[in-house]
Short mmCIF file of C-alpha atoms in Angstrom, two decimals:
data_model
loop_
_atom_site.label_atom_id
_atom_site.label_comp_id
_atom_site.label_asym_id
_atom_site.label_seq_id
_atom_site.Cartn_x
_atom_site.Cartn_y
_atom_site.Cartn_z
CA MET A 670 -92.91 102.40 -91.29
CA THR A 671 -93.71 103.73 -87.77
CA HIS A 672 -96.48 101.62 -85.69
CA ASP A 673 -97.73 103.66 -82.95
CA VAL A 674 -98.04 101.04 -80.21
CA LEU A 675 -95.59 97.66 -80.20
CA ILE A 676 -97.11 95.65 -77.53
CA ALA A 677 -94.63 92.64 -76.28
CA GLY A 678 -96.45 89.88 -75.23
CA ALA A 679 -99.77 87.93 -76.42
CA GLY A 680 -100.90 87.34 -72.79
CA PRO A 681 -104.39 88.18 -71.68
CA ASN A 682 -103.22 91.64 -70.42
CA GLY A 683 -101.17 92.63 -73.84
CA LEU A 684 -104.72 91.12 -75.51
CA MET A 685 -106.71 93.17 -73.20
CA LEU A 686 -104.47 96.12 -73.88
CA ALA A 687 -104.18 96.04 -77.61
CA CYS A 688 -107.78 96.20 -77.84
CA GLU A 689 -108.64 98.92 -75.43
CA LEU A 690 -106.08 101.41 -78.30
CA ALA A 691 -108.24 99.31 -81.16
CA LEU A 692 -111.81 100.62 -79.56
CA ALA A 693 -109.78 103.94 -79.24
CA GLY A 694 -108.74 103.94 -82.28
CA VAL A 695 -104.88 103.19 -82.25
CA ARG A 696 -103.74 100.18 -84.48
CA PRO A 697 -101.09 98.40 -81.78
CA VAL A 698 -98.94 95.51 -83.43
CA VAL A 699 -98.52 93.01 -80.95
CA LEU A 700 -95.47 90.87 -80.50
CA GLU A 701 -95.89 87.48 -78.61
CA ARG A 702 -92.11 85.25 -78.25
CA LEU A 703 -94.11 82.04 -78.98
CA SER A 704 -95.15 80.38 -81.86
CA ALA A 705 -98.90 79.50 -80.83
CA PRO A 706 -100.70 79.94 -77.61
CA SER A 707 -100.17 77.87 -75.04
CA LEU A 708 -102.26 75.29 -73.61
CA GLU A 709 -100.43 75.29 -70.12
CA PRO A 710 -102.57 75.00 -67.27
CA LYS A 711 -102.04 79.10 -65.23
CA ALA A 712 -105.13 80.95 -64.17
CA ASN A 713 -108.00 78.69 -62.57
CA GLY A 714 -110.83 82.30 -63.56
CA LEU A 715 -111.00 85.72 -62.66
CA VAL A 716 -111.49 87.39 -59.19
CA GLY A 717 -112.56 90.69 -58.40
CA GLN A 718 -113.28 94.18 -60.19
CA VAL A 719 -112.23 93.12 -63.57
CA ILE A 720 -115.00 91.02 -63.99
CA ARG A 721 -117.17 94.41 -64.21
CA LEU A 722 -114.69 96.02 -66.22
CA LEU A 723 -114.99 92.72 -68.89
CA ASP A 724 -118.91 92.78 -68.50
CA HIS A 725 -118.33 96.71 -69.67
CA ARG A 726 -116.38 95.73 -72.97
CA GLY A 727 -119.41 92.43 -73.72
CA LEU A 728 -117.28 89.98 -72.13
CA TYR A 729 -118.10 88.89 -69.22
CA GLU A 730 -121.05 86.43 -70.79
CA ARG A 731 -118.60 85.52 -73.71
CA LEU A 732 -116.07 83.84 -71.20
CA GLY A 733 -118.87 81.71 -69.55
CA GLY A 734 -120.99 84.07 -67.12
CA GLY A 735 -124.39 84.52 -67.27
CA PRO A 736 -126.83 87.27 -68.90
CA GLY A 737 -127.25 90.69 -66.95
CA THR A 738 -125.57 92.09 -64.47
CA PRO A 739 -122.59 89.79 -62.53
CA ARG A 740 -123.70 88.24 -59.07
CA PRO A 741 -121.18 88.49 -56.51
CA ALA A 742 -119.83 85.49 -54.98
CA PRO A 743 -121.21 84.13 -51.97
CA ALA A 744 -118.02 82.77 -50.58
CA PHE A 745 -114.18 83.35 -50.87
CA VAL A 746 -110.91 83.00 -49.12
CA PHE A 747 -108.62 85.07 -47.78
CA GLY A 748 -104.79 83.09 -46.11
CA ALA A 749 -106.76 79.68 -45.67
CA PHE A 750 -109.58 81.73 -44.00
CA PRO A 751 -113.30 80.87 -45.46
CA LEU A 752 -114.84 84.07 -46.33
CA ASP A 753 -118.62 83.76 -46.19
CA LEU A 754 -119.90 86.38 -47.81
CA HIS A 755 -123.57 85.76 -48.19
CA ARG A 756 -123.14 88.00 -44.28
CA LEU A 757 -122.78 90.57 -45.94
CA ASP A 758 -125.24 93.13 -46.77
CA ALA A 759 -123.69 95.03 -49.80
CA ASN A 760 -120.79 92.08 -51.07
CA PRO A 761 -118.66 93.46 -53.49
CA LEU A 762 -116.73 90.38 -54.62
CA HIS A 763 -117.12 88.62 -57.91
CA THR A 764 -115.58 85.80 -59.41
CA LEU A 765 -116.15 84.08 -62.92
CA PRO A 766 -114.14 80.43 -63.27
CA VAL A 767 -112.41 80.02 -66.37
CA PRO A 768 -109.48 78.56 -67.41
CA GLN A 769 -106.30 80.89 -68.74
CA HIS A 770 -106.08 79.34 -72.17
CA ARG A 771 -109.74 80.27 -72.73
CA ILE A 772 -109.64 83.88 -71.27
CA GLU A 773 -106.74 84.53 -74.15
CA GLU A 774 -108.99 82.49 -76.75
CA VAL A 775 -111.96 84.99 -75.89
CA LEU A 776 -109.28 88.77 -75.81
CA GLY A 777 -107.83 86.81 -79.17
CA ALA A 778 -110.77 87.18 -80.84
CA TRP A 779 -112.20 90.46 -79.60
CA ALA A 780 -108.53 91.65 -81.23
CA ARG A 781 -109.04 90.04 -84.79
CA GLU A 782 -112.67 91.32 -84.62
CA LEU A 783 -110.82 94.47 -84.04
CA GLY A 784 -108.49 94.09 -86.94
CA VAL A 785 -105.27 93.93 -84.23
CA THR A 786 -102.38 92.50 -85.34
CA VAL A 787 -100.55 90.06 -83.59
CA ARG A 788 -97.29 88.17 -85.18
CA ARG A 789 -96.53 85.48 -83.61
CA GLY A 790 -93.36 84.10 -82.73
CA CYS A 791 -91.28 87.42 -82.74
CA GLU A 792 -89.30 87.78 -79.69
CA VAL A 793 -88.14 91.73 -78.86
CA ARG A 794 -84.13 91.26 -78.55
CA ALA A 795 -83.70 95.09 -77.70
CA PHE A 796 -84.56 98.68 -78.46
CA THR A 797 -82.87 102.30 -78.09
CA GLN A 798 -85.46 105.16 -77.31
CA ASP A 799 -84.91 108.29 -78.64
CA ASP A 800 -87.68 111.38 -78.17
CA ASP A 801 -89.62 110.47 -80.97
CA GLY A 802 -90.14 106.28 -80.57
CA VAL A 803 -88.60 103.44 -79.74
CA THR A 804 -86.22 101.17 -82.26
CA VAL A 805 -86.87 98.38 -81.58
CA ASP A 806 -84.73 94.65 -82.85
CA VAL A 807 -87.15 91.52 -83.06
CA HIS A 808 -86.21 88.08 -83.82
CA GLY A 809 -88.55 86.29 -86.01
CA PRO A 810 -89.47 83.28 -87.92
CA ASP A 811 -87.46 85.06 -91.02
CA GLY A 812 -84.76 86.54 -88.34
CA THR A 813 -84.46 89.54 -86.96
CA GLU A 814 -86.11 92.82 -88.35
CA ARG A 815 -86.20 96.78 -87.14
CA LEU A 816 -89.44 97.95 -86.00
CA ARG A 817 -90.10 101.64 -85.41
CA ALA A 818 -92.72 102.65 -82.76
CA ARG A 819 -94.10 105.43 -80.76
CA TYR A 820 -94.44 103.66 -78.24
CA LEU A 821 -93.33 100.28 -76.60
CA VAL A 822 -95.16 98.14 -74.03
CA GLY A 823 -93.77 95.43 -72.00
CA ALA A 824 -96.55 93.03 -71.33
CA ASP A 825 -94.05 90.00 -71.64
CA GLY A 826 -94.07 88.84 -67.82
CA GLY A 827 -92.66 88.44 -64.76
CA ARG A 828 -89.28 87.96 -66.18
CA SER A 829 -89.81 90.80 -68.75
CA THR A 830 -86.83 91.56 -71.56
CA VAL A 831 -89.02 94.94 -71.66
CA ARG A 832 -88.93 95.89 -68.19
CA LYS A 833 -84.71 94.63 -68.33
CA LEU A 834 -84.00 96.48 -71.39
CA ALA A 835 -85.64 99.53 -69.90
CA GLY A 836 -83.42 99.40 -67.15
CA ILE A 837 -86.29 99.49 -64.32
CA GLY A 838 -85.59 97.66 -61.16
CA PHE A 839 -87.76 94.59 -60.25
CA PRO A 840 -87.18 94.92 -55.98
CA GLY A 841 -88.98 92.92 -54.01
CA VAL A 842 -89.15 89.67 -51.26
CA THR A 843 -87.79 85.83 -52.58
CA SER A 844 -88.40 82.88 -50.42
CA PRO A 845 -87.73 79.52 -50.48
CA ASP A 846 -90.78 78.43 -49.14
CA PRO A 847 -93.37 76.99 -49.91
CA VAL A 848 -92.74 73.80 -51.91
CA SER A 849 -96.66 73.28 -53.82
CA ARG A 850 -97.68 70.91 -55.35
CA VAL A 851 -100.39 70.55 -57.40
CA ALA A 852 -101.99 67.90 -59.70
CA HIS A 853 -105.24 66.81 -62.06
CA VAL A 854 -106.55 63.47 -60.06
CA LEU A 855 -108.89 60.55 -59.47
CA LEU A 856 -109.53 60.96 -55.95
CA PRO A 857 -110.10 56.63 -54.56
CA ASP A 858 -113.98 56.10 -53.71
CA ASP A 859 -113.25 56.25 -49.75
CA VAL A 860 -113.30 59.62 -50.24
CA ARG A 861 -116.75 60.75 -49.57
CA ALA A 862 -118.64 64.30 -49.21
CA ASN A 863 -120.79 64.99 -45.50
CA ALA A 864 -124.17 66.56 -45.12
CA ALA A 865 -122.07 70.23 -45.72
CA GLY A 866 -120.70 69.41 -48.90
CA GLU A 867 -117.03 68.65 -46.99
CA LEU A 868 -114.94 66.23 -48.24
CA VAL A 869 -113.86 63.98 -45.43
CA LEU A 870 -110.44 61.99 -45.99
CA PRO A 871 -110.17 58.40 -44.57
CA GLY A 872 -107.69 58.54 -41.51
CA CYS A 873 -108.46 62.51 -41.22
CA PRO A 874 -110.48 64.27 -38.82
CA THR A 875 -110.66 67.44 -40.31
CA PRO A 876 -113.39 68.03 -43.52
CA PHE A 877 -111.99 70.10 -46.35
CA ARG A 878 -114.15 72.76 -48.16
CA PRO A 879 -113.76 71.89 -52.01
CA PHE A 880 -112.26 75.21 -53.60
CA THR A 881 -110.69 76.17 -50.75
CA HIS A 882 -107.41 76.53 -48.39
CA THR A 883 -107.22 74.51 -45.54
CA ARG A 884 -104.14 75.20 -43.84
CA THR A 885 -103.37 72.35 -40.76
CA GLU A 886 -100.42 72.50 -38.17
CA HIS A 887 -98.55 71.35 -41.30
CA GLY A 888 -99.13 72.92 -44.03
CA VAL A 889 -102.24 73.76 -46.23
CA PHE A 890 -104.49 71.17 -48.50
CA VAL A 891 -106.25 72.44 -51.41
CA VAL A 892 -108.98 70.12 -53.23
CA ALA A 893 -111.61 71.04 -56.04
CA PRO A 894 -113.63 68.55 -57.84
CA LEU A 895 -113.45 69.15 -61.11
CA GLY A 896 -116.12 66.29 -61.94
CA PRO A 897 -116.47 62.66 -61.86
CA ASP A 898 -113.04 61.85 -64.14
CA ALA A 899 -111.07 64.98 -62.40
CA THR A 900 -110.16 66.71 -58.82
CA LEU A 901 -107.28 69.04 -58.87
CA VAL A 902 -105.65 68.61 -55.55
CA ALA A 903 -102.67 71.04 -54.20
CA THR A 904 -100.87 71.27 -51.24
CA MET A 905 -98.38 74.01 -49.37
CA GLU A 906 -95.32 72.98 -47.42
CA TRP A 907 -93.15 75.25 -45.42
CA GLY A 908 -89.83 74.31 -43.51
CA GLY A 909 -89.09 70.35 -45.10
CA GLU A 910 -86.53 68.44 -46.13
CA PRO A 911 -84.78 70.07 -49.83
CA VAL A 912 -86.42 69.40 -52.75
CA ASP A 913 -84.29 68.28 -55.69
CA GLU A 914 -86.06 70.59 -58.42
CA SER A 915 -84.07 69.38 -61.26
CA GLU A 916 -86.71 66.40 -61.02
CA PRO A 917 -90.37 65.68 -62.37
CA ALA A 918 -93.14 66.08 -59.87
CA THR A 919 -94.68 62.64 -59.46
CA LEU A 920 -98.38 61.41 -58.27
CA ASP A 921 -96.21 59.55 -55.74
CA GLU A 922 -94.06 63.09 -54.03
CA LEU A 923 -98.02 64.24 -53.91
CA ARG A 924 -99.51 61.28 -52.24
CA ALA A 925 -96.28 62.11 -49.95
CA SER A 926 -97.09 65.15 -49.06
CA ILE A 927 -100.84 65.00 -48.48
CA ARG A 928 -100.06 62.78 -45.75
CA ARG A 929 -97.46 64.69 -44.23
CA VAL A 930 -100.30 68.03 -44.38
CA THR A 931 -103.44 66.19 -43.61
CA GLY A 932 -102.41 62.75 -41.80
CA ALA A 933 -104.53 60.81 -44.64
CA ASP A 934 -102.64 58.45 -46.90
CA LEU A 935 -104.48 58.84 -50.66
CA ALA A 936 -104.26 56.86 -53.16
CA LEU A 937 -103.72 59.04 -56.73
CA ALA A 938 -104.66 57.80 -60.14
CA PRO A 939 -103.78 60.47 -63.00
CA ALA A 940 -107.31 62.12 -64.23
CA ARG A 941 -109.46 60.81 -67.26
CA THR A 942 -110.57 64.04 -69.20
CA PRO A 943 -108.24 65.09 -71.87
CA GLY A 944 -106.50 67.42 -70.35
CA PRO A 945 -104.37 69.50 -70.64
CA HIS A 946 -103.76 68.11 -67.03
CA ILE A 947 -101.17 69.87 -64.48
CA LEU A 948 -98.91 67.74 -62.63
CA ARG A 949 -96.23 70.30 -61.30
CA ARG A 950 -94.26 71.66 -57.84
CA GLN A 951 -92.97 74.94 -57.54
CA CYS A 952 -89.90 76.36 -54.91
CA GLY A 953 -90.25 79.29 -52.91
CA HIS A 954 -92.83 82.54 -54.64
CA ASN A 955 -91.35 85.93 -55.52
CA THR A 956 -93.51 89.13 -54.83
CA ARG A 957 -92.06 91.88 -56.70
CA LEU A 958 -92.78 95.64 -57.77
CA ALA A 959 -91.05 97.28 -60.66
CA GLU A 960 -89.75 100.87 -59.41
CA ARG A 961 -92.07 102.46 -62.05
CA TYR A 962 -94.42 101.47 -64.80
CA ARG A 963 -92.72 103.93 -67.16
CA GLN A 964 -89.04 104.83 -68.95
CA ASP A 965 -89.77 107.48 -71.31
CA ARG A 966 -92.01 105.82 -74.41
CA VAL A 967 -91.37 102.18 -72.69
CA LEU A 968 -94.41 101.34 -70.58
CA LEU A 969 -95.42 97.76 -68.42
CA VAL A 970 -98.45 96.49 -67.80
CA GLY A 971 -99.65 93.00 -66.35
CA ASP A 972 -97.03 90.88 -64.66
CA ALA A 973 -94.12 92.85 -66.40
CA ALA A 974 -94.78 95.53 -63.68
CA HIS A 975 -95.69 92.78 -60.36
CA VAL A 976 -95.45 89.43 -59.48
CA HIS A 977 -96.72 88.03 -56.10
CA ALA A 978 -97.73 84.48 -54.74
CA ALA A 979 -101.11 83.31 -56.74
CA THR A 980 -103.22 83.00 -53.46
CA GLY A 981 -106.65 84.48 -54.15
CA GLY A 982 -106.02 85.23 -57.38
CA PRO A 983 -105.54 88.77 -57.86
CA GLY A 984 -103.33 88.57 -60.69
CA LEU A 985 -105.77 89.27 -63.96
CA ASN A 986 -107.40 91.75 -61.67
CA LEU A 987 -104.44 93.93 -61.65
CA GLY A 988 -103.35 93.19 -64.61
CA LEU A 989 -106.34 93.88 -66.60
CA GLN A 990 -107.17 96.92 -65.40
CA ASP A 991 -103.76 97.96 -65.77
CA ALA A 992 -104.37 97.47 -69.39
CA ALA A 993 -107.53 99.02 -69.14
CA ASN A 994 -106.06 102.01 -67.26
CA LEU A 995 -103.30 102.58 -69.68
CA GLY A 996 -105.02 101.68 -72.86
CA TRP A 997 -107.16 105.14 -73.28
CA LYS A 998 -104.43 107.03 -71.76
CA LEU A 999 -102.28 106.52 -74.79
CA ALA A 1000 -104.69 106.50 -76.91
CA ALA A 1001 -105.23 110.11 -76.01
CA GLU A 1002 -101.27 110.90 -76.31
CA LEU A 1003 -101.41 109.24 -79.55
CA ARG A 1004 -104.40 111.42 -81.24
CA GLY A 1005 -103.37 114.50 -79.54
CA TRP A 1006 -106.17 115.37 -77.28
CA ALA A 1007 -104.56 113.99 -73.98
CA PRO A 1008 -103.75 117.03 -70.95
CA PRO A 1009 -100.35 117.19 -69.42
CA GLY A 1010 -99.69 114.29 -67.07
CA LEU A 1011 -102.27 112.39 -68.48
CA LEU A 1012 -100.27 109.07 -69.09
CA ASP A 1013 -98.45 110.28 -66.08
CA SER A 1014 -101.03 109.50 -64.11
CA TYR A 1015 -101.48 106.16 -65.38
CA GLN A 1016 -98.12 105.29 -62.82
CA ARG A 1017 -99.79 107.75 -60.33
CA GLU A 1018 -102.76 105.39 -60.15
CA ARG A 1019 -101.43 102.09 -60.79
CA HIS A 1020 -98.29 101.70 -58.98
CA PRO A 1021 -100.08 102.19 -55.42
CA ILE A 1022 -102.62 99.13 -56.38
CA GLY A 1023 -99.62 97.09 -56.98
CA ARG A 1024 -98.10 97.87 -53.35
CA ARG A 1025 -101.49 97.01 -51.92
CA VAL A 1026 -101.13 93.57 -54.04
CA PHE A 1027 -97.93 93.20 -52.50
CA MET A 1028 -98.43 93.90 -48.95
CA HIS A 1029 -101.99 91.43 -49.05
CA SER A 1030 -100.57 88.70 -51.06
CA GLN A 1031 -97.45 88.41 -48.70
CA ALA A 1032 -99.99 89.16 -45.63
CA GLN A 1033 -101.67 85.66 -46.66
CA MET A 1034 -98.69 83.92 -47.45
CA ALA A 1035 -97.71 84.85 -43.81
CA LEU A 1036 -100.94 83.28 -42.02
CA MET A 1037 -100.70 80.26 -44.23
CA SER A 1038 -97.05 79.53 -42.91
CA SER A 1039 -97.36 76.63 -40.34
CA GLY A 1040 -96.05 77.11 -36.81
CA PRO A 1041 -97.80 77.87 -33.42
CA ALA A 1042 -97.17 81.73 -33.58
CA VAL A 1043 -99.38 81.39 -37.07
CA THR A 1044 -101.34 79.76 -35.00
CA ALA A 1045 -102.38 81.76 -32.43
CA LEU A 1046 -102.58 84.98 -35.39
CA ARG A 1047 -105.16 82.70 -36.59
CA ALA A 1048 -107.10 82.67 -33.23
CA LEU A 1049 -107.01 86.07 -33.33
CA PHE A 1050 -107.40 86.74 -37.22
CA GLY A 1051 -110.15 84.62 -36.84
CA GLU A 1052 -112.47 86.27 -34.30
CA LEU A 1053 -111.99 90.00 -36.15
CA LEU A 1054 -113.61 88.01 -39.29
CA SER A 1055 -116.60 86.87 -37.61
CA HIS A 1056 -117.45 91.38 -37.17
CA GLU A 1057 -118.89 92.17 -40.61
CA ASP A 1058 -117.20 95.75 -40.76
CA ASN A 1059 -114.00 93.49 -40.94
CA LEU A 1060 -115.20 91.10 -43.43
CA ALA A 1061 -116.57 93.48 -46.14
CA ARG A 1062 -113.18 95.32 -45.76
CA ILE A 1063 -110.98 92.11 -46.47
CA ALA A 1064 -113.84 91.12 -49.31
CA ALA A 1065 -113.44 94.50 -50.75
CA LEU A 1066 -109.34 94.22 -50.44
CA MET A 1067 -109.66 91.13 -52.37
CA ALA A 1068 -112.41 92.67 -54.93
CA GLY A 1069 -110.34 95.97 -55.71
CA SER A 1070 -113.29 97.82 -54.72
CA ASP A 1071 -111.82 99.75 -52.00
CA ILE A 1072 -109.74 101.68 -54.45
CA ARG A 1073 -110.60 105.55 -55.46
CA TYR A 1074 -108.94 107.41 -56.80
CA ASP A 1075 -107.35 110.95 -56.14
CA SER A 1076 -109.99 113.32 -57.11
CA ASP A 1077 -111.00 116.77 -56.09
CA CYS A 1078 -114.12 116.04 -56.55
CA PRO A 1079 -116.28 115.69 -53.50
CA HIS A 1080 -119.06 113.19 -54.49
CA PRO A 1081 -118.63 110.01 -52.81
CA LEU A 1082 -118.39 108.17 -55.68
CA ALA A 1083 -116.08 110.06 -57.38
CA GLY A 1084 -112.86 108.08 -57.86
CA ARG A 1085 -114.54 104.93 -57.84
CA PHE A 1086 -115.56 102.01 -60.36
CA VAL A 1087 -119.08 102.58 -61.25
CA PRO A 1088 -122.30 100.99 -60.32
CA ASP A 1089 -124.28 99.43 -62.91
CA LEU A 1090 -126.67 101.11 -62.43
CA PRO A 1091 -130.48 100.36 -64.71
CA LEU A 1092 -131.04 102.99 -66.82
CA VAL A 1093 -134.01 103.47 -69.61
CA THR A 1094 -132.48 106.09 -72.29
CA ALA A 1095 -134.31 106.87 -75.41
CA ALA A 1096 -133.38 103.63 -77.18
CA GLY A 1097 -135.37 101.58 -74.25
CA PRO A 1098 -134.13 99.83 -71.02
CA THR A 1099 -130.17 99.21 -70.71
CA ARG A 1100 -127.72 99.07 -67.92
CA LEU A 1101 -124.94 101.56 -67.82
CA ALA A 1102 -122.12 98.34 -68.54
CA GLU A 1103 -124.03 97.99 -71.30
CA ALA A 1104 -123.47 101.62 -72.21
CA ALA A 1105 -119.98 102.01 -71.73
CA ARG A 1106 -119.82 99.01 -75.00
CA SER A 1107 -117.87 101.61 -77.07
CA ALA A 1108 -115.32 102.02 -74.40
CA ARG A 1109 -115.67 106.28 -74.60
CA PRO A 1110 -115.88 108.57 -71.74
CA LEU A 1111 -119.68 109.50 -70.78
CA VAL A 1112 -121.29 111.90 -69.44
CA LEU A 1113 -124.65 110.52 -68.05
CA ASP A 1114 -127.75 112.57 -67.14
CA LEU A 1115 -129.71 111.23 -64.52
CA ASP A 1116 -131.92 114.21 -64.08
CA GLY A 1117 -133.35 115.15 -67.44
CA ARG A 1118 -130.90 118.26 -67.29
CA GLY A 1119 -131.87 118.41 -71.20
CA THR A 1120 -129.53 120.44 -73.58
CA GLU A 1121 -127.69 121.59 -70.81
CA LEU A 1122 -125.04 118.84 -70.09
CA THR A 1123 -125.34 118.31 -74.32
CA ASP A 1124 -124.02 122.27 -74.54
CA LEU A 1125 -121.21 121.87 -71.77
CA ALA A 1126 -119.88 118.87 -73.28
CA ALA A 1127 -120.32 120.18 -76.29
CA GLY A 1128 -116.56 121.18 -76.78
CA TRP A 1129 -115.54 117.56 -76.12
CA LYS A 1130 -118.13 115.81 -78.68
CA ASP A 1131 -115.06 113.69 -81.00
CA ARG A 1132 -113.54 112.15 -77.71
CA VAL A 1133 -116.87 112.18 -75.09
CA ASP A 1134 -120.62 111.26 -75.52
CA VAL A 1135 -123.80 112.08 -73.70
CA VAL A 1136 -125.97 109.53 -72.51
CA PRO A 1137 -129.62 111.04 -71.13
CA ALA A 1138 -131.38 108.26 -68.87
CA SER A 1139 -133.76 107.85 -66.43
CA CYS A 1140 -132.57 105.66 -62.99
CA PRO A 1141 -135.15 104.20 -60.33
CA GLU A 1142 -132.72 105.06 -57.70
CA PRO A 1143 -130.05 107.35 -58.84
CA PRO A 1144 -126.65 108.01 -56.38
CA ALA A 1145 -126.16 110.85 -58.16
CA GLY A 1146 -127.60 113.28 -60.96
CA ALA A 1147 -125.04 113.30 -63.46
CA LEU A 1148 -121.59 111.59 -64.08
CA LEU A 1149 -118.96 111.37 -66.01
CA VAL A 1150 -117.30 108.37 -66.11
CA ARG A 1151 -114.10 107.26 -67.96
CA PRO A 1152 -113.40 104.47 -70.20
CA ASP A 1153 -112.09 102.11 -67.97
CA GLY A 1154 -115.19 102.62 -65.46
CA TYR A 1155 -113.99 104.88 -63.38
CA VAL A 1156 -116.11 108.42 -61.92
CA ALA A 1157 -114.21 111.56 -62.61
CA TRP A 1158 -116.73 113.47 -61.60
CA ALA A 1159 -120.29 113.76 -60.03
CA ALA A 1160 -123.05 115.76 -58.40
CA GLY A 1161 -126.19 115.08 -56.93
CA PRO A 1162 -129.52 114.73 -57.89
CA GLY A 1163 -130.75 118.31 -58.24
CA GLU A 1164 -127.24 119.55 -57.97
CA ALA A 1165 -125.84 121.89 -60.31
CA ASP A 1166 -122.09 122.12 -61.40
CA PRO A 1167 -121.14 123.15 -64.21
CA ASP A 1168 -117.87 124.18 -62.78
CA GLY A 1169 -116.70 121.01 -61.74
CA LEU A 1170 -118.32 119.33 -64.93
CA THR A 1171 -115.98 121.67 -67.17
CA ARG A 1172 -112.72 121.14 -64.88
CA ALA A 1173 -113.30 117.12 -65.30
CA LEU A 1174 -113.48 117.27 -69.01
CA ARG A 1175 -110.47 119.20 -68.90
CA THR A 1176 -108.54 117.47 -66.77
CA TRP A 1177 -109.02 113.92 -68.07
CA PHE A 1178 -109.93 114.56 -71.90
CA GLY A 1179 -107.40 117.88 -72.70
CA GLU A 1180 -109.00 120.81 -74.44
CA PRO A 1181 -112.20 121.28 -76.15
CA GLY A 1182 -112.24 121.40 -80.01
CA THR A 1183 -111.94 118.69 -82.91
CA VAL A 1184 -108.61 116.63 -82.68
CA ARG A 1185 -107.66 114.63 -85.34
CA ALA A 1186 -108.91 110.91 -85.88
#
C-alpha cells in the first residue's frame, strides 16, 4: 500500500499539517516515536498571527480563547523590554496562554474528527527516495516495517532524523550562554505586590512586572504568578562559573541564581498544584535554520526546519504557519491541480520568515546579556521604543504581521494575511474567519457583482468557493483568499480586474476544469 503522506512527529506542527491535509481531502498517516502524548512542560502559550489562523479553523475558542474575533494583547515583551501595546492605534499582536500539552490535545482531537491516523510508538529509522515516492523503514511495537508514501514530511523536532537522513544542512549558532533555570515554586510570604501590580522582592529595590523578562546588570529574572499554589520563576545568566550538567537542577541552585541576578534571597518551596511541574536547567542555546525545506519528496516543518531561543515565543507562530502554508500546496500536488512551482513556493515563502525569526531571536538574546556595553545599547533602544512607529514595527515583527508574500497584484492587501471582516451573507451575519472554516480558497465578493465573479471562477468551482457578502467598511471590492489566510488578489471597491483574478486563480489554483478527487 502506498500512502499519500507520512508525517514523522505528532507534536503541534505535525498534527496541524495532518489536519490541513485532511481538510483538503488527503489522508495522511502520522508516525510518532513516543507511545503516549508528553506532559512535559514546554511552550506556555501562543503568540502572533497564528492565533488568527487558528480562529480561521475554529480552534481559537477550543483552545481557551473567547468567542468572536481574537483581541490584541495590551502588553508584551521584546528582549526584556516591556511593550505597552495599548499605545498603538492598530495593535497587531495577539497572545493566548495555553500549555503545549493542551495544544497537542486539541489538535489531536481535531485530527481524530477528521479521520487522521496517528500511529504511536513508531520511529522513522531510514528511507530512500525515487521519482514516484519515498520508502520508509519504521520501527514500531512489532518490529521494523517498510512503508511507502508519495511524500514524507519531517515534523520531528530540532534533532530531526528526517532532516539528517535527507542530507539537509542545519547551519547556525551555538552559544554556551546563557544558563537558564526555571521552576514552578511557592514564593515566601514577604514577596508582595505594589500598587502597580509589580512584585517587590525583599532586599531588592527594583520591582518586577509579572509575566515579563526583567534585565538587571547580572542577568534576567522572570516571575509569573499562576495562582495561589504555584508561581513560575526563571533566571538567565551570562558568563558565570561552569555548570555540571550531569547533576539535576535543584531549588537551592535556582535560589542562588535569583540571589545573583536580583540581590534577593528567596526561600523557595515546591508548588502545591498537581503538576506536572517544571524544574530544569538549560545551558546555552542553538539558533539554526535548515538550508532548505525540501529535498525532492521530503519536506520539513516546525523545529525540524528551525530552532531558536524561546524568548518572545515565536516557535509555534512560525511552525504552525509553516504547516498551514505547506498543507494546501501539498494537497494540490497530490490531487493533481497544482500549477507548476506551487510546492516549491513553500520554500520561497517560509524560508525567509525562518531567517527573520533567526535574526530577531538573536537580537533579543544580545539585548538581554550582561555588561556595560549592553546597558548602553538598551538605553538607546529604550529611547527608540518610546516612539510609536518603532513600537508598532517591533509589535508587527513579533506578531509576524509584517509578512508580505510576493504578489504581482498592486493592492495593499495582496500578499498579507486577510483582515477578519464582519460580513453579512445570504445565511446571515458572520465573520470572514467563520467563512474560512472549510480551508478552501475563497473569492469574496464585497461589491455585489452578482454572477460576474461566479462566472469568472466557474472553472475552479471544484476547489474555490465564491462568497457574496456585504461589509460595513470593505477594504476591497473583491478578494481571493488562499486556504492559509493570505490574500492572493484584491481589487478596490468599484474596480473591475477580471484579468487579474483569472491570472491569480491560475497562478495559485491551477488550470480550470474538474480534477480528480
